[in-house]
């Protein structure tokens, strides 16, 4: 996904990104290997360093603003999202098993106030996982979404109610 | 232990039920986009439930290796991130290629 927010990072922020990425990679190695002798620790350190060299710019982009409250809000958002996934599955199961297959697909588009990379990706994935909708396109500059909806009520959930957009905007503090 | 086994069996059954629904949806739905609705969503929850069942089973039957449950947990997280992303990529590619969405009243494709 191509988005703005690609300002030149200064040295301090880059160093911060490298340290955070290395710590995450090394922790991940420890969890996956589960062996804590010298050989495995050193190998893990080398591998984490290589991964960090290649991809530190991907994971952490600068220091970010208000990371802690955003993470907390994201944690609160996830249970709601899980419940939406359950609803989505029951809904699809109903439509699949119904003899007449009550679907009336359509493509809708709407604009949101979101601009950040992570916020847009979260909303796109949330839309795909919630009842009857799949994200087709995202236009980052305008925060515009094209969505394929399985039936009219699913489309209305995004065109009229806008519950999810509000929740994601709340999580990432972008109104 | 019986309670654990029954819980695991229920979770696995529900998970398999949703995977099964996904397969039926793949066969019944009329076009590419609607089929992805069925497979994408049902796979996500189905796999999630099956892995949760496996985690509970492992925790109670093999408490000596707790790291395995952490790995399974990672699997769930990655599936929940990768699955919607993959669906989105497929749909986007199809839409770019000009695959027309099915409308109510048209024949099956």
PDB file of C-alpha atoms in Angstrom, chain A:
ATOM      1  CA  UNK A   1       0.000   0.000   0.000  1.00  0.00           C
ATOM      2  CA  UNK A   2       1.471   3.324  -0.985  1.00  0.00           C
ATOM      3  CA  UNK A   3       0.791   6.180   1.304  1.00  0.00           C
ATOM      4  CA  UNK A   4       2.193   9.585   2.149  1.00  0.00           C
ATOM      5  CA  UNK A   5       3.885   9.941   5.517  1.00  0.00           C
ATOM      6  CA  UNK A   6       7.178   9.035   3.896  1.00  0.00           C
ATOM      7  CA  UNK A   7       9.022  11.980   5.331  1.00  0.00           C
ATOM      8  CA  UNK A   8      12.758  11.658   5.610  1.00  0.00           C
ATOM      9  CA  UNK A   9      13.620  10.043   8.920  1.00  0.00           C
ATOM     10  CA  UNK A  10      16.359  11.640  10.939  1.00  0.00           C
ATOM     11  CA  UNK A  11      19.221   9.642  12.420  1.00  0.00           C
ATOM     12  CA  UNK A  12      17.791   9.264  15.903  1.00  0.00           C
ATOM     13  CA  UNK A  13      14.511   7.870  14.691  1.00  0.00           C
ATOM     14  CA  UNK A  14      16.292   5.442  12.394  1.00  0.00           C
ATOM     15  CA  UNK A  15      18.413   4.185  15.282  1.00  0.00           C
ATOM     16  CA  UNK A  16      15.296   3.753  17.383  1.00  0.00           C
ATOM     17  CA  UNK A  17      13.685   1.736  14.572  1.00  0.00           C
ATOM     18  CA  UNK A  18      16.748  -0.505  14.279  1.00  0.00           C
ATOM     19  CA  UNK A  19      16.867  -1.218  18.017  1.00  0.00           C
ATOM     20  CA  UNK A  20      13.140  -1.987  18.258  1.00  0.00           C
ATOM     21  CA  UNK A  21      13.178  -4.227  15.179  1.00  0.00           C
ATOM     22  CA  UNK A  22      16.217  -6.135  16.444  1.00  0.00           C
ATOM     23  CA  UNK A  23      14.620  -6.709  19.873  1.00  0.00           C
ATOM     24  CA  UNK A  24      11.372  -7.968  18.344  1.00  0.00           C
ATOM     25  CA  UNK A  25      13.198 -10.277  15.908  1.00  0.00           C
ATOM     26  CA  UNK A  26      15.437 -11.690  18.641  1.00  0.00           C
ATOM     27  CA  UNK A  27      12.491 -12.260  20.988  1.00  0.00           C
ATOM     28  CA  UNK A  28      10.670 -14.010  18.169  1.00  0.00           C
ATOM     29  CA  UNK A  29      13.712 -16.212  17.561  1.00  0.00           C
ATOM     30  CA  UNK A  30      13.897 -17.143  21.253  1.00  0.00           C
ATOM     31  CA  UNK A  31      10.214 -18.100  21.342  1.00  0.00           C
ATOM     32  CA  UNK A  32      10.410 -20.163  18.166  1.00  0.00           C
ATOM     33  CA  UNK A  33      13.663 -21.948  18.972  1.00  0.00           C
ATOM     34  CA  UNK A  34      13.088 -22.612  22.666  1.00  0.00           C
ATOM     35  CA  UNK A  35      16.759 -23.608  23.060  1.00  0.00           C
ATOM     36  CA  UNK A  36      18.871 -21.240  25.123  1.00  0.00           C
ATOM     37  CA  UNK A  37      22.481 -22.425  24.670  1.00  0.00           C
ATOM     38  CA  UNK A  38      25.306 -20.267  23.309  1.00  0.00           C
ATOM     39  CA  UNK A  39      25.177 -21.636  19.750  1.00  0.00           C
ATOM     40  CA  UNK A  40      21.485 -20.930  19.246  1.00  0.00           C
ATOM     41  CA  UNK A  41      21.652 -17.516  20.920  1.00  0.00           C
ATOM     42  CA  UNK A  42      24.553 -16.382  18.701  1.00  0.00           C
ATOM     43  CA  UNK A  43      22.942 -17.760  15.532  1.00  0.00           C
ATOM     44  CA  UNK A  44      19.723 -15.998  16.501  1.00  0.00           C
ATOM     45  CA  UNK A  45      21.563 -12.754  17.093  1.00  0.00           C
ATOM     46  CA  UNK A  46      23.210 -12.917  13.663  1.00  0.00           C
ATOM     47  CA  UNK A  47      19.952 -13.753  11.900  1.00  0.00           C
ATOM     48  CA  UNK A  48      18.073 -10.983  13.708  1.00  0.00           C
ATOM     49  CA  UNK A  49      20.815  -8.539  12.753  1.00  0.00           C
ATOM     50  CA  UNK A  50      20.546  -9.496   9.071  1.00  0.00           C
ATOM     51  CA  UNK A  51      16.755  -9.161   9.100  1.00  0.00           C
ATOM     52  CA  UNK A  52      17.045  -5.836  10.898  1.00  0.00           C
ATOM     53  CA  UNK A  53      19.534  -4.542   8.318  1.00  0.00           C
ATOM     54  CA  UNK A  54      17.211  -5.383   5.453  1.00  0.00           C
ATOM     55  CA  UNK A  55      13.854  -4.403   6.877  1.00  0.00           C
ATOM     56  CA  UNK A  56      14.122  -1.990   9.797  1.00  0.00           C
ATOM     57  CA  UNK A  57      12.373   0.689   7.758  1.00  0.00           C
ATOM     58  CA  UNK A  58       9.271  -1.488   7.305  1.00  0.00           C
ATOM     59  CA  UNK A  59       8.320  -2.292  10.871  1.00  0.00           C
ATOM     60  CA  UNK A  60       8.927   0.931  12.749  1.00  0.00           C
ATOM     61  CA  UNK A  61       8.554   4.217  10.955  1.00  0.00           C
ATOM     62  CA  UNK A  62      10.040   6.823  13.171  1.00  0.00           C
ATOM     63  CA  UNK A  63       9.091   7.201  16.798  1.00  0.00           C
ATOM     64  CA  UNK A  64       5.415   7.768  16.131  1.00  0.00           C
ATOM     65  CA  UNK A  65       3.049   9.862  18.199  1.00  0.00           C
ATOM     66  CA  UNK A  66       1.197   8.627  21.269  1.00  0.00           C
ATOM     67  CA  UNK A  67       2.072   4.988  20.613  1.00  0.00           C
ATOM     68  CA  UNK A  68       1.020   3.780  24.056  1.00  0.00           C
ATOM     69  CA  UNK A  69      -2.603   5.047  24.103  1.00  0.00           C
ATOM     70  CA  UNK A  70      -3.006   3.877  20.505  1.00  0.00           C
ATOM     71  CA  UNK A  71      -1.805   0.373  21.385  1.00  0.00           C
ATOM     72  CA  UNK A  72      -4.160   0.264  24.380  1.00  0.00           C
ATOM     73  CA  UNK A  73      -7.089   1.316  22.212  1.00  0.00           C
ATOM     74  CA  UNK A  74      -6.085  -1.274  19.617  1.00  0.00           C
ATOM     75  CA  UNK A  75      -6.152  -3.949  22.329  1.00  0.00           C
ATOM     76  CA  UNK A  76      -9.676  -2.868  23.250  1.00  0.00           C
ATOM     77  CA  UNK A  77     -10.678  -2.868  19.583  1.00  0.00           C
ATOM     78  CA  UNK A  78      -9.561  -6.468  18.944  1.00  0.00           C
ATOM     79  CA  UNK A  79     -12.271  -8.236  21.041  1.00  0.00           C
ATOM     80  CA  UNK A  80     -14.976  -6.262  19.218  1.00  0.00           C
ATOM     81  CA  UNK A  81     -13.344  -7.265  15.940  1.00  0.00           C
ATOM     82  CA  UNK A  82     -13.277 -10.935  16.971  1.00  0.00           C
ATOM     83  CA  UNK A  83     -16.989 -10.770  17.733  1.00  0.00           C
ATOM     84  CA  UNK A  84     -17.569  -9.218  14.299  1.00  0.00           C
ATOM     85  CA  UNK A  85     -15.705 -12.143  12.724  1.00  0.00           C
ATOM     86  CA  UNK A  86     -18.037 -14.599  14.474  1.00  0.00           C
ATOM     87  CA  UNK A  87     -21.065 -12.614  13.250  1.00  0.00           C
ATOM     88  CA  UNK A  88     -19.589 -12.564   9.724  1.00  0.00           C
ATOM     89  CA  UNK A  89     -19.223 -16.326   9.712  1.00  0.00           C
ATOM     90  CA  UNK A  90     -22.736 -16.990  10.992  1.00  0.00           C
ATOM     91  CA  UNK A  91     -24.059 -14.571   8.370  1.00  0.00           C
ATOM     92  CA  UNK A  92     -22.154 -16.235   5.524  1.00  0.00           C
ATOM     93  CA  UNK A  93     -23.145 -19.678   6.783  1.00  0.00           C
ATOM     94  CA  UNK A  94     -26.816 -18.596   6.754  1.00  0.00           C
ATOM     95  CA  UNK A  95     -26.561 -17.280   3.203  1.00  0.00           C
ATOM     96  CA  UNK A  96     -24.659 -20.335   1.978  1.00  0.00           C
ATOM     97  CA  UNK A  97     -27.044 -22.859   3.484  1.00  0.00           C
ATOM     98  CA  UNK A  98     -30.293 -21.000   2.688  1.00  0.00           C
ATOM     99  CA  UNK A  99     -31.958 -22.786  -0.260  1.00  0.00           C
ATOM    100  CA  UNK A 100     -32.667 -19.513  -2.084  1.00  0.00           C
ATOM    101  CA  UNK A 101     -29.274 -17.960  -1.323  1.00  0.00           C
ATOM    102  CA  UNK A 102     -30.386 -14.435  -0.286  1.00  0.00           C
ATOM    103  CA  UNK A 103     -27.519 -12.432  -1.771  1.00  0.00           C
ATOM    104  CA  UNK A 104     -27.605  -9.243  -3.804  1.00  0.00           C
ATOM    105  CA  UNK A 105     -24.003  -8.161  -4.300  1.00  0.00           C
ATOM    106  CA  UNK A 106     -22.976  -4.615  -5.066  1.00  0.00           C
ATOM    107  CA  UNK A 107     -19.877  -2.424  -5.100  1.00  0.00           C
ATOM    108  CA  UNK A 108     -19.940   0.668  -2.918  1.00  0.00           C
ATOM    109  CA  UNK A 109     -17.466   3.453  -2.347  1.00  0.00           C
ATOM    110  CA  UNK A 110     -17.097   5.842   0.556  1.00  0.00           C
ATOM    111  CA  UNK A 111     -14.560   8.246   1.967  1.00  0.00           C
ATOM    112  CA  UNK A 112     -13.104   8.218   5.455  1.00  0.00           C
ATOM    113  CA  UNK A 113     -11.091  10.689   7.442  1.00  0.00           C
ATOM    114  CA  UNK A 114      -8.261   8.173   7.945  1.00  0.00           C
ATOM    115  CA  UNK A 115      -4.851   8.895   6.437  1.00  0.00           C
ATOM    116  CA  UNK A 116      -2.220   6.875   8.328  1.00  0.00           C
ATOM    117  CA  UNK A 117      -0.782   3.687   6.795  1.00  0.00           C
ATOM    118  CA  UNK A 118      -1.554   1.469   9.727  1.00  0.00           C
ATOM    119  CA  UNK A 119      -5.032   2.940  10.240  1.00  0.00           C
ATOM    120  CA  UNK A 120      -5.977   2.365   6.599  1.00  0.00           C
ATOM    121  CA  UNK A 121      -4.608  -1.185   6.627  1.00  0.00           C
ATOM    122  CA  UNK A 122      -6.491  -1.933   9.857  1.00  0.00           C
ATOM    123  CA  UNK A 123      -9.763  -0.625   8.462  1.00  0.00           C
ATOM    124  CA  UNK A 124      -9.247  -2.502   5.176  1.00  0.00           C
ATOM    125  CA  UNK A 125      -8.617  -5.789   6.973  1.00  0.00           C
ATOM    126  CA  UNK A 126     -11.477  -5.152   9.402  1.00  0.00           C
ATOM    127  CA  UNK A 127     -13.860  -4.540   6.504  1.00  0.00           C
ATOM    128  CA  UNK A 128     -12.794  -7.792   4.878  1.00  0.00           C
ATOM    129  CA  UNK A 129     -13.363  -9.719   8.106  1.00  0.00           C
ATOM    130  CA  UNK A 130     -16.741  -8.239   9.031  1.00  0.00           C
ATOM    131  CA  UNK A 131     -20.113  -9.477   7.770  1.00  0.00           C
ATOM    132  CA  UNK A 132     -20.517  -9.536   4.000  1.00  0.00           C
ATOM    133  CA  UNK A 133     -17.898  -7.029   2.872  1.00  0.00           C
ATOM    134  CA  UNK A 134     -14.492  -7.198   1.139  1.00  0.00           C
ATOM    135  CA  UNK A 135     -12.192  -4.270   0.485  1.00  0.00           C
ATOM    136  CA  UNK A 136     -11.394  -3.953  -3.229  1.00  0.00           C
ATOM    137  CA  UNK A 137      -9.392  -0.724  -3.423  1.00  0.00           C
ATOM    138  CA  UNK A 138      -7.988   1.827  -1.047  1.00  0.00           C
ATOM    139  CA  UNK A 139      -6.974   5.271  -2.194  1.00  0.00           C
ATOM    140  CA  UNK A 140      -4.697   6.473   0.598  1.00  0.00           C
ATOM    141  CA  UNK A 141      -4.575  10.153  -0.310  1.00  0.00           C
ATOM    142  CA  UNK A 142      -8.319  10.665   0.089  1.00  0.00           C
ATOM    143  CA  UNK A 143      -8.944   7.821   2.498  1.00  0.00           C
ATOM    144  CA  UNK A 144     -11.350   6.411  -0.079  1.00  0.00           C
ATOM    145  CA  UNK A 145     -12.525   2.799  -0.012  1.00  0.00           C
ATOM    146  CA  UNK A 146     -14.121   0.607  -2.679  1.00  0.00           C
ATOM    147  CA  UNK A 147     -15.945  -2.258  -1.016  1.00  0.00           C
ATOM    148  CA  UNK A 148     -17.712  -5.320  -2.397  1.00  0.00           C
ATOM    149  CA  UNK A 149     -20.812  -6.022  -0.295  1.00  0.00           C
ATOM    150  CA  UNK A 150     -22.772  -9.273  -0.326  1.00  0.00           C
ATOM    151  CA  UNK A 151     -26.181  -7.651   0.291  1.00  0.00           C
ATOM    152  CA  UNK A 152     -27.795  -4.281   0.907  1.00  0.00           C
ATOM    153  CA  UNK A 153     -27.685  -4.481   4.709  1.00  0.00           C
ATOM    154  CA  UNK A 154     -23.919  -5.011   4.606  1.00  0.00           C
ATOM    155  CA  UNK A 155     -23.462  -1.984   2.376  1.00  0.00           C
ATOM    156  CA  UNK A 156     -25.609   0.137   4.689  1.00  0.00           C
ATOM    157  CA  UNK A 157     -23.406  -0.784   7.641  1.00  0.00           C
ATOM    158  CA  UNK A 158     -20.615   1.228   6.005  1.00  0.00           C
ATOM    159  CA  UNK A 159     -22.615   3.875   4.136  1.00  0.00           C
ATOM    160  CA  UNK A 160     -25.123   4.744   6.881  1.00  0.00           C
ATOM    161  CA  UNK A 161     -24.009   3.528  10.311  1.00  0.00           C
ATOM    162  CA  UNK A 162     -20.224   3.959   9.960  1.00  0.00           C
ATOM    163  CA  UNK A 163     -19.655   2.221  13.281  1.00  0.00           C
ATOM    164  CA  UNK A 164     -16.412   0.598  12.223  1.00  0.00           C
ATOM    165  CA  UNK A 165     -14.901   3.720  10.672  1.00  0.00           C
ATOM    166  CA  UNK A 166     -15.636   5.571  13.882  1.00  0.00           C
ATOM    167  CA  UNK A 167     -14.025   2.861  15.965  1.00  0.00           C
ATOM    168  CA  UNK A 168     -10.863   2.699  13.856  1.00  0.00           C
ATOM    169  CA  UNK A 169     -10.636   6.503  13.833  1.00  0.00           C
ATOM    170  CA  UNK A 170     -10.960   6.413  17.620  1.00  0.00           C
ATOM    171  CA  UNK A 171      -8.180   3.820  17.910  1.00  0.00           C
ATOM    172  CA  UNK A 172      -5.738   5.797  15.767  1.00  0.00           C
ATOM    173  CA  UNK A 173      -6.941   9.202  16.936  1.00  0.00           C
ATOM    174  CA  UNK A 174      -7.655  10.431  13.409  1.00  0.00           C
ATOM    175  CA  UNK A 175     -10.876  12.248  12.935  1.00  0.00           C
TER     176      UNK A 175
END
